[in-house]
Amino acid sequence: MTIILETSNLTKIYGTQKAVDNVSISIKQGDIYGLIGRNGAGKTTLMRIVSGLARPTTGEYKVFGEAEDDTSLTRIGCLVENTGVYPNLTAFEHLYLKKLAVGIKEEGIENKLLDLVGLADTGKKKVKQFSLGMKQRLGIALALIGYPDLVILDEPINGLDPQGIVEIRNIIERLNQEEGITFIISSHILEELSKIANRFGIIDRGQLLEEIDYDSLIKKSSDRIELQTSHASNVLPLLDQIQIKDYKLISDNLIYIYDAIERTSDISLVLAQHRIPIETLSVHKNTLEDYYLGLTGYAQLKNSGG
Amino acid sequence: MFNFTCMELRRLNKQKSTYIILLTAAIILFGLTLMLNISLKALDNLDNSRNNLEEKGPITFEVSFNEEQQSNVPLTEDKNENPDPEKIFAESLDEQLDGEPLVAEEDGEDLLLHYFSGNSLLLFLIIFAAIFFTAPYQNGYIKNFLGITRNRSNYIFAQFFTGIVYTILLFIVSAFALLISQKIFLADQFPISDYSGIVRTLIYQLFAHIAFLSILLFVATVSGKMSIVLITSFLYYLIGHKLIFDLLTKLINNFADFGDDWHLRTYTVMGSITQLTRNVETQALTKALIVCTIIMIVAIGASCFTLQKKDI
């Protein structure tokens, strides 16, 4: 598949701080790319650079296969940070202004987009009277003006209610599948991101830690059985005995067993036969959040309840 | 650039402040003419009263004194020893106008043009620029469209062009407000006949005001904040312009002798605006226009450079 965006050692330095540090990512056409990172990790700065709002200190990026300086950026739509709006204008007028800026002649595109994001009934209501969620929707509509091939959305579901989150997810999926629009999305709601994105970039302290696709992520964060027993060392030969090879002794009383989710009954049976008491035997499902925390070294925060 | 200009013109049309500033300018200029009319009538009344008193002869008071007070009090008051009310009023008016006479010559054209050459319209231009030029930065709307072009200068030119359109509108509204109010209130005292002279001077003034607008655009591009544009511009307008350039002139005069008439302020936009009166000499006119052109080019160039390098 064609690579639509490629960055090469992008670095952005503010004063003495490296906001983005040698980031090289590649995004294929049709991807929904989830950018994951905590606050201040460098996600927004990276998004601002690739959407043409900030210049990298060093490094370069290519959009649609062309070098940055020769690229027409009209094929990129973006919603970076909060939605930029004029408080005294209506949603329609905002879209009309963007339409003029991009130079689109098509009549009625404003209403079409307002309908798409669920703001069709706002009429003459000024944006200053909008809720945060409504502003987010307007921001997405603004990003979609001009039929962009690449849409960059920074925290698009911030402030949305659960129903709104589902609606926005459906819109993104529909535009991706029907129009072939590529999306780069950052979000703190990792579970939500895991439902929509097919590739992920994990960024921390300005550095890209890992780029991973959905299938690999599922494989890497594969489900496991967590077995807690006071005789963990006695259990291991028994697991071998019933042909379970993929396990890991985590501590004196905890064993992780992989690739045997369906064999919990076999495990409990063999332990019962050998009179080994089971404290807990549970199937653990790894989440994107777990994977992210494990990768960035913040897992202890979760374990300590922080 | 054309697309951005269309967008900015549309925004100009949709912003309430656009109309509020124009309306305020018209009302204030109309009101000032009315106040001038009232003041002149008051002066006339004072003059008439004085004439009446003169006709009646010296004022005589009949005052009764007790024996102790009777010694040296004159019974006849000489009018010339009293302060002249007209003189006091004129002096106080003159003080309020910072030594500049309200009307250089007693004709309507100069009275009308005084509001332009007296830098009064710059106040409205500052407010407009602070609101209009900084709004896309302050509200963040610029993020929605600036990324679509490599050459950000296009946006600066679009803003500048829209600013020029607004300055023309401001001039038209102000000139009409003054013309109408002078026709209503001051037609007898200040008749207007030289319309071509007014239009010619207004065109020069318009050019100089547009040069000032370019400086405001630069400040707005650098700061992106309405408060900063307002504070810096008003400080410069009210205090800084005279203070800075008077000091610099004195400083330069210590090292080089350019003559008594030489003043650094004449090389500024506000100084040029003051010089561009109806009877401006060709040499002064040329100098003022050249100064404004150079400042305008530098300010626009600096704005383009700033936005090109700026992270949004």
XYZ file of C-alpha atoms in Angstrom:
618
model
C 0.000 0.000 0.000
C 1.180 3.565 -0.756
C 2.901 5.431 2.027
C 1.005 8.676 2.508
C 3.122 10.229 5.243
C 6.693 9.492 6.134
C 8.783 11.335 8.675
C 12.502 11.002 8.920
C 14.264 11.843 12.185
C 11.913 14.694 12.969
C 13.133 16.732 15.880
C 11.576 19.807 17.432
C 13.391 21.682 20.144
C 11.816 24.432 22.257
C 14.565 26.178 24.167
C 16.474 23.316 25.717
C 13.630 20.821 25.656
C 13.215 18.273 22.895
C 9.483 18.077 22.288
C 9.978 15.624 19.444
C 13.151 13.583 19.322
C 14.184 11.837 16.111
C 10.774 10.490 15.278
C 10.469 8.411 12.128
C 7.040 7.079 11.317
C 5.349 5.922 8.163
C 1.644 5.900 7.555
C 0.066 3.982 4.725
C -2.894 5.102 2.718
C -6.094 3.891 4.329
C -4.577 3.552 7.787
C -6.224 4.732 10.942
C -3.084 5.471 12.883
C -3.408 5.819 16.631
C -0.812 8.004 18.285
C -0.478 7.116 21.926
C 1.337 9.003 24.621
C 0.781 10.796 27.869
C 0.471 14.588 28.201
C 3.620 16.315 27.024
C 4.879 13.209 25.252
C 5.166 15.094 21.962
C 2.035 13.899 20.148
C 0.582 17.340 19.517
C 3.914 18.807 18.437
C 4.356 15.957 15.974
C 0.845 16.529 14.663
C 1.447 20.263 14.334
C 4.581 19.611 12.311
C 2.982 17.190 9.872
C -0.062 19.438 9.458
C 2.168 22.348 8.454
C 1.580 24.516 11.521
C 5.076 24.190 12.977
C 8.484 23.665 11.470
C 10.802 20.886 12.586
C 14.157 21.916 14.041
C 15.787 19.079 12.132
C 14.576 16.185 10.055
C 12.049 16.130 7.290
C 8.741 14.654 6.320
C 7.108 13.690 3.089
C 3.413 13.853 2.487
C 1.961 11.986 -0.488
C 5.455 11.031 -1.528
C 6.649 14.573 -2.112
C 9.223 16.509 -0.107
C 7.748 18.948 2.402
C 8.705 22.085 0.523
C 7.098 20.990 -2.714
C 3.888 19.653 -1.324
C 0.523 21.172 -1.659
C -0.913 20.792 1.794
C -4.517 21.297 0.799
C -4.997 17.530 0.937
C -4.518 17.543 4.699
C -7.252 18.385 7.168
C -6.455 18.850 10.801
C -7.918 19.400 14.221
C -4.985 20.132 16.508
C -5.440 20.804 20.215
C -8.676 22.659 20.907
C -11.003 23.659 18.107
C -10.159 27.123 16.798
C -13.394 29.054 16.480
C -14.719 32.599 16.429
C -17.186 32.815 19.336
C -19.637 35.091 17.551
C -20.011 33.103 14.360
C -22.260 30.117 13.695
C -21.068 26.630 12.789
C -22.204 27.189 9.197
C -20.210 30.423 8.926
C -17.073 28.686 10.217
C -17.367 26.047 7.523
C -18.101 28.715 4.931
C -14.935 30.639 5.888
C -12.818 27.488 5.623
C -14.474 26.707 2.300
C -13.437 30.132 1.005
C -9.880 29.645 2.294
C -9.522 26.298 0.569
C -11.221 27.613 -2.561
C -14.044 25.113 -2.851
C -16.933 26.097 -5.077
C -19.303 23.279 -4.143
C -22.630 24.504 -2.832
C -24.106 22.891 0.252
C -20.946 21.209 1.501
C -21.336 23.045 4.812
C -24.748 21.539 5.524
C -23.552 18.118 4.395
C -20.683 18.196 6.886
C -22.814 19.649 9.668
C -25.217 16.798 9.102
C -22.353 14.307 9.143
C -21.076 15.427 12.546
C -24.505 15.902 14.060
C -24.650 19.697 14.113
C -27.307 20.138 11.451
C -29.822 21.605 13.875
C -27.583 24.323 15.335
C -28.973 26.935 12.910
C -28.098 30.463 13.996
C -26.704 29.407 17.353
C -23.352 31.077 17.924
C -20.350 28.933 18.718
C -19.899 30.631 22.107
C -23.098 28.863 23.149
C -21.780 25.448 22.055
C -20.776 22.739 24.516
C -17.239 21.340 24.400
C -18.501 18.300 22.557
C -20.241 20.406 19.930
C -17.045 22.389 19.389
C -15.151 19.119 18.898
C -17.671 18.032 16.293
C -17.319 21.382 14.541
C -13.542 20.954 14.586
C -13.889 17.583 12.881
C -16.216 19.088 10.282
C -13.673 21.864 9.644
C -10.943 19.275 9.172
C -13.083 17.499 6.588
C -13.678 20.570 4.411
C -11.968 20.130 1.062
C -12.154 16.331 0.892
C -8.703 15.772 2.375
C -6.821 12.508 1.820
C -5.214 12.720 5.234
C -7.010 13.906 8.352
C -5.106 14.609 11.558
C -7.231 14.618 14.697
C -5.718 15.479 18.044
C -7.907 14.190 20.860
C -11.079 14.287 18.752
C -13.273 12.640 21.364
C -12.252 14.967 24.182
C -15.348 16.239 25.931
C -17.748 14.023 24.045
C -20.440 12.035 25.804
C -20.472 8.235 25.313
C -23.038 8.534 22.547
C -20.955 11.215 20.865
C -17.842 9.036 21.074
C -19.637 6.192 19.293
C -20.950 8.600 16.653
C -17.510 10.052 15.965
C -16.014 6.564 15.837
C -18.652 5.550 13.299
C -17.982 8.677 11.204
C -14.234 8.002 11.145
C -14.742 4.345 10.250
C -17.210 5.219 7.521
C -14.989 7.894 5.973
C -12.035 5.538 6.154
C -13.842 2.656 4.498
C -16.035 4.518 2.014
C -13.881 7.516 1.084
C -10.497 5.936 1.719
C -9.436 8.806 3.994
C -6.350 8.143 6.099
C -6.545 9.239 9.721
C -3.961 10.011 12.351
C -5.681 10.141 15.710
C -4.313 10.764 19.137
C -6.331 10.028 22.226
C -5.931 9.472 25.905
C -8.826 7.049 25.841
C -6.741 4.093 24.754
C -9.582 1.604 24.800
C -11.453 3.799 22.374
C -8.401 4.117 20.173
C -7.913 0.353 20.186
C -11.424 -0.058 18.788
C -10.780 2.120 15.783
C -7.080 2.212 14.868
C -5.319 -0.440 12.830
C -1.824 0.843 13.566
C -0.349 2.447 16.620
C 2.628 4.634 17.367
C 3.647 4.830 20.993
C 5.474 8.019 21.875
C 7.040 9.015 25.172
C 9.278 11.952 26.101
C 9.378 12.947 22.453
C 10.660 9.572 21.263
C 8.787 6.997 19.269
C 9.019 3.825 21.337
C 7.261 1.499 18.983
C 5.141 1.320 15.866
C 2.883 -1.651 15.863
C -0.104 -2.860 13.880
C -3.270 -4.148 15.428
C -2.639 -7.846 14.774
C 0.832 -7.714 16.280
C -0.517 -5.834 19.240
C -3.126 -8.513 19.848
C -0.455 -11.155 19.592
C 1.941 -9.271 21.879
C -0.663 -8.495 24.479
C -2.148 -11.956 24.187
C -4.472 -13.158 26.860
C -3.069 -15.295 29.648
C -4.111 -17.344 32.629
C -2.984 -16.026 35.963
C -2.495 -18.807 38.463
C -1.921 -17.908 42.072
C -0.857 -20.664 44.386
C 1.396 -21.069 47.393
C 3.235 -23.977 45.696
C 4.136 -22.343 42.404
C 7.413 -24.210 41.955
C 5.570 -27.562 42.284
C 3.107 -26.550 39.603
C 5.601 -26.089 36.766
C 6.364 -29.840 36.202
C 2.641 -30.515 36.222
C 2.093 -27.951 33.468
C 4.788 -29.673 31.434
C 3.030 -32.922 32.082
C -0.188 -31.708 30.454
C 1.751 -30.274 27.486
C 1.568 -26.594 28.464
C 4.940 -25.144 27.585
C 4.350 -21.409 27.310
C 4.318 -20.145 30.873
C 6.298 -17.803 33.058
C 7.000 -17.870 36.754
C 6.405 -14.306 37.857
C 6.919 -14.719 41.606
C 6.930 -17.421 44.272
C 3.185 -17.695 44.120
C 2.239 -16.383 40.663
C 2.462 -18.051 37.249
C 1.386 -16.606 33.906
C 0.261 -19.224 31.403
C 0.015 -18.200 27.752
C -1.654 -19.867 24.733
C -3.835 -22.057 26.889
C -6.862 -19.938 27.626
C -9.272 -22.783 26.903
C -7.471 -25.204 29.221
C -8.339 -23.776 32.623
C -10.301 -26.944 33.500
C -7.289 -29.181 32.676
C -5.077 -27.046 34.884
C -7.466 -27.067 37.824
C -7.969 -30.811 37.433
C -4.278 -31.678 37.474
C -3.641 -29.421 40.458
C -6.551 -30.968 42.331
C -5.238 -34.465 41.581
C -1.903 -33.497 43.124
C -3.620 -31.712 46.051
C -2.110 -28.368 45.256
C -4.355 -25.586 46.570
C -5.376 -22.898 44.077
C -5.748 -19.404 45.433
C -6.941 -17.846 42.164
C -7.166 -19.072 38.601
C -8.315 -16.373 36.234
C -8.153 -15.477 32.594
C -6.509 -12.114 32.171
C -7.205 -10.008 29.092
C -4.469 -7.552 28.207
C -5.567 -4.131 27.057
C -3.886 -1.491 24.941
C -3.509 0.473 28.155
C -1.614 -2.397 29.784
C 0.588 -2.704 26.758
C 1.268 1.029 26.695
C 2.004 1.191 30.401
C 4.274 -1.832 30.182
C 6.184 -0.354 27.280
C 6.613 3.089 28.761
C 7.537 1.817 32.205
C 4.530 3.345 33.895
C 3.001 -0.041 34.736
C 3.863 0.433 38.403
C 1.463 3.386 38.445
C -1.399 1.106 37.617
C -0.299 -1.642 39.995
C 0.033 0.858 42.828
C -3.374 2.281 41.982
C -1.832 5.669 41.025
C -4.056 34.861 -1.723
C -7.374 35.433 -3.450
C -9.037 32.682 -1.393
C -7.667 34.059 1.862
C -8.789 37.568 0.885
C -12.313 36.312 0.216
C -12.313 34.635 3.616
C -11.070 37.751 5.414
C -13.551 40.024 3.654
C -16.335 37.663 4.629
C -15.109 37.711 8.235
C -14.967 41.503 8.145
C -18.537 41.521 6.960
C -19.670 39.110 9.684
C -17.959 40.755 12.669
C -20.097 43.104 14.715
C -17.085 45.167 15.746
C -16.660 46.254 12.124
C -19.908 48.161 12.229
C -19.640 49.266 15.847
C -16.308 51.030 15.193
C -17.639 52.755 12.064
C -20.785 53.861 13.862
C -18.828 55.078 16.884
C -16.471 57.065 14.649
C -19.404 58.695 12.873
C -21.190 59.535 16.131
C -18.066 60.947 17.810
C -17.124 63.113 14.822
C -20.706 64.294 14.510
C -20.757 65.032 18.240
C -17.471 66.921 18.133
C -18.805 69.174 15.390
C -21.942 69.758 17.424
C -19.864 70.592 20.494
C -17.766 73.000 18.449
C -20.954 74.664 17.317
C -22.141 74.972 20.926
C -18.769 76.360 22.003
C -18.737 78.908 19.211
C -22.270 79.994 20.117
C -21.195 80.366 23.737
C -18.259 82.514 22.616
C -20.616 84.604 20.489
C -22.919 85.117 23.452
C -19.984 86.185 25.594
C -18.882 88.544 22.883
C -22.362 90.016 22.568
C -22.665 90.471 26.319
C -19.351 92.256 26.406
C -20.377 94.542 23.555
C -23.608 95.354 25.318
C -21.706 96.203 28.441
C -19.327 98.406 26.505
C -22.258 100.269 24.994
C -23.688 100.922 28.436
C -20.403 102.420 29.665
C -18.392 101.629 32.777
C -20.069 99.505 35.393
C -20.964 101.415 38.469
C -21.629 99.750 41.746
C -23.303 101.317 44.690
C -21.770 99.801 47.709
C -22.310 100.823 51.280
C -19.456 100.406 53.673
C -19.118 100.724 57.329
C -16.634 103.218 58.628
C -13.739 100.805 59.038
C -13.967 99.483 55.467
C -14.472 102.859 53.849
C -10.811 103.728 53.510
C -9.392 102.667 50.026
C -12.097 100.753 48.119
C -12.727 102.109 44.594
C -16.363 102.578 43.737
C -15.880 102.275 39.972
C -14.826 98.999 38.402
C -12.722 99.253 35.251
C -13.663 96.542 32.745
C -10.095 96.163 31.513
C -8.888 94.996 34.880
C -11.265 92.012 34.797
C -10.128 88.776 33.148
C -11.551 88.383 29.662
C -13.808 85.243 29.617
C -13.304 84.736 25.896
C -9.566 84.854 26.342
C -9.722 82.360 29.195
C -11.858 79.992 27.142
C -9.585 80.274 24.124
C -6.508 79.693 26.269
C -8.003 76.673 27.974
C -9.122 75.260 24.632
C -5.669 75.829 23.288
C -4.161 74.045 26.297
C -6.463 71.080 25.790
C -5.419 70.841 22.167
C -1.815 70.669 23.270
C -0.878 73.973 21.746
C -2.307 73.130 18.348
C -5.031 75.504 17.253
C -8.313 73.825 16.484
C -8.555 75.456 13.114
C -5.502 76.829 11.387
C -7.465 78.980 9.082
C -11.083 79.773 9.310
C -12.481 77.639 6.529
C -14.511 74.469 6.494
C -12.015 72.400 4.526
C -9.302 72.775 7.141
C -11.707 72.084 9.963
C -12.822 68.859 8.283
C -9.296 67.752 7.454
C -8.059 68.572 10.936
C -9.676 65.391 12.253
C -7.584 63.371 9.791
C -4.271 65.235 10.077
C -4.705 65.418 13.850
C -4.290 61.620 14.103
C -7.822 61.265 15.521
C -8.802 58.459 13.140
C -5.788 56.408 14.208
C -7.626 55.625 17.435
C -10.346 53.793 15.535
C -7.777 52.119 13.322
C -5.913 50.823 16.381
C -9.091 49.342 17.850
C -10.025 47.755 14.539
C -6.563 46.258 14.016
C -6.385 44.934 17.570
C -9.689 43.130 17.149
C -9.521 42.022 13.532
C -5.878 41.119 12.994
C -5.412 39.201 16.235
C -8.716 37.272 16.236
C -7.461 34.298 14.146
C -4.455 33.853 16.472
C -6.310 34.474 19.690
C -9.221 32.148 18.888
C -7.027 29.606 17.135
C -9.012 29.617 13.895
C -5.773 30.128 12.002
C -4.899 26.485 12.751
C -7.765 25.416 10.530
C -6.398 26.919 7.355
C -2.796 28.107 7.609
C -1.416 24.608 7.083
C -2.854 24.439 3.581
C -0.295 26.807 2.113
C 3.471 26.849 2.045
C 3.624 30.565 1.422
C 2.111 32.137 4.510
C 2.730 35.634 3.137
C -0.493 35.130 1.219
C -2.377 35.384 4.454
C -0.560 38.570 5.496
C -1.409 40.193 2.168
C -5.020 39.074 2.522
C -5.235 40.612 5.996
C -3.571 43.794 4.795
C -5.882 44.106 1.819
C -8.913 43.638 4.080
C -7.471 46.270 6.419
C -7.131 48.681 3.485
C -10.772 48.103 2.559
C -11.769 48.876 6.122
C -9.599 52.010 6.260
C -11.276 53.267 3.093
C -14.669 52.587 4.657
C -13.620 54.411 7.825
C -12.485 57.405 5.774
C -15.691 57.508 3.770
C -17.904 57.258 6.856
C -15.842 59.843 8.779
C -15.698 62.291 5.881
C -19.440 62.037 5.338
C -20.174 62.415 9.056
C -18.018 65.550 9.158
C -19.416 66.970 5.927
C -23.003 66.483 7.030
C -22.440 67.754 10.556
C -20.551 70.822 9.288
C -23.333 71.522 6.801
C -25.880 71.320 9.603
C -24.084 73.084 12.438
C -21.254 75.178 10.997
C -22.333 76.086 7.485
C -22.122 79.820 8.225
C -18.857 79.928 10.124
C -17.007 77.254 8.153
C -18.298 77.006 4.600
C -16.866 74.286 2.377
C -16.232 74.921 -1.291
C -12.923 73.248 -2.221
C -14.135 69.658 -2.520
C -11.344 68.593 -4.867
C -8.794 69.840 -2.340
C -10.485 67.796 0.381
C -10.531 64.641 -1.739
C -6.887 65.077 -2.747
C -5.760 65.554 0.845
C -7.907 62.645 2.005
C -6.212 60.377 -0.526
C -2.799 61.374 0.863
C -4.095 60.849 4.386
C -5.544 57.484 3.417
C -2.170 56.357 2.165
C -0.472 57.456 5.378
C -3.145 55.775 7.510
C -2.672 52.542 5.543
C 1.047 52.757 6.345
C 0.131 53.003 10.030
C -2.159 50.011 9.587
C 0.780 47.978 8.272
C 2.641 48.664 11.527
C -0.388 47.499 13.500
C -0.520 44.355 11.356
C 3.103 43.658 12.206
C 2.491 44.057 15.946
C -0.570 41.798 15.684
C 1.389 39.149 13.765
C 4.227 39.142 16.246
C 2.110 39.132 19.399
C -1.135 37.522 18.269
C -2.818 39.111 21.271
C -5.389 41.869 21.248
C -4.320 43.256 24.626
C -0.703 43.666 23.509
C -1.678 45.425 20.289
C -4.004 47.767 22.166
C -1.575 48.612 24.945
C 1.518 49.108 22.793
C -0.344 51.078 20.130
C -2.136 53.359 22.572
C 1.035 53.981 24.551
C 2.870 54.857 21.361
C -0.028 56.981 20.138
C -0.532 58.902 23.364
C 2.945 59.175 24.853
C 5.623 57.258 23.042
C 5.510 58.973 19.695
C 6.305 62.443 21.013
C 8.511 61.327 23.867
C 10.689 58.904 21.944
C 11.214 61.027 18.886
C 11.710 64.279 20.820
C 14.430 62.617 22.860
C 16.007 61.043 19.795
C 15.916 64.359 17.948
C 17.678 66.084 20.845
C 20.200 63.289 21.009
C 20.950 63.438 17.285
C 21.158 67.219 17.380
C 23.974 66.892 19.881
C 26.067 65.068 17.308
C 24.931 66.564 14.019
C 23.421 69.873 13.039
C 20.461 69.431 10.706
C 19.022 72.848 11.399
C 16.360 74.131 13.772
C 13.427 72.867 11.721
C 14.694 69.331 11.527
C 12.764 66.808 13.612
C 12.940 63.035 13.571
C 9.166 62.852 14.004
C 8.704 63.924 10.405
C 10.218 60.594 9.401
C 7.457 58.631 11.108
C 3.989 57.738 9.911
C 2.254 59.821 12.590
C 4.537 62.738 11.797
C 3.736 62.363 8.111
C 0.008 62.296 8.828
C 0.336 65.599 10.700
C 2.180 67.149 7.776
C -0.337 66.119 5.153
C -2.627 69.145 5.295
C -4.490 70.798 2.427
C -1.765 73.339 1.885
C 1.132 70.938 2.131
C 4.121 71.897 0.027
C 5.251 69.535 -2.705
C 8.544 68.801 -1.005
C 6.901 67.919 2.311
C 4.262 65.871 0.503
C 6.863 63.861 -1.392
C 8.856 63.302 1.753
C 5.804 62.150 3.710
C 4.703 59.763 0.981
C 8.182 58.270 0.639
C 8.454 57.809 4.417
C 5.044 56.089 4.527
C 5.892 53.850 1.569
C 9.180 52.707 3.066
C 7.621 52.033 6.477
C 4.758 50.150 4.855
C 7.088 47.912 2.836
C 9.265 47.188 5.854
C 6.273 46.438 8.116
C 4.596 44.117 5.602
C 7.881 42.382 4.846
C 8.549 41.889 8.551
C 5.008 40.548 9.062
C 5.449 38.026 6.231
C 8.810 36.909 7.619
C 7.418 36.596 11.151
C 4.426 34.494 10.137
C 6.552 32.325 7.868
C 8.846 31.460 10.772
C 6.167 31.308 13.445
C 4.897 28.074 14.961
C 1.136 28.141 15.270
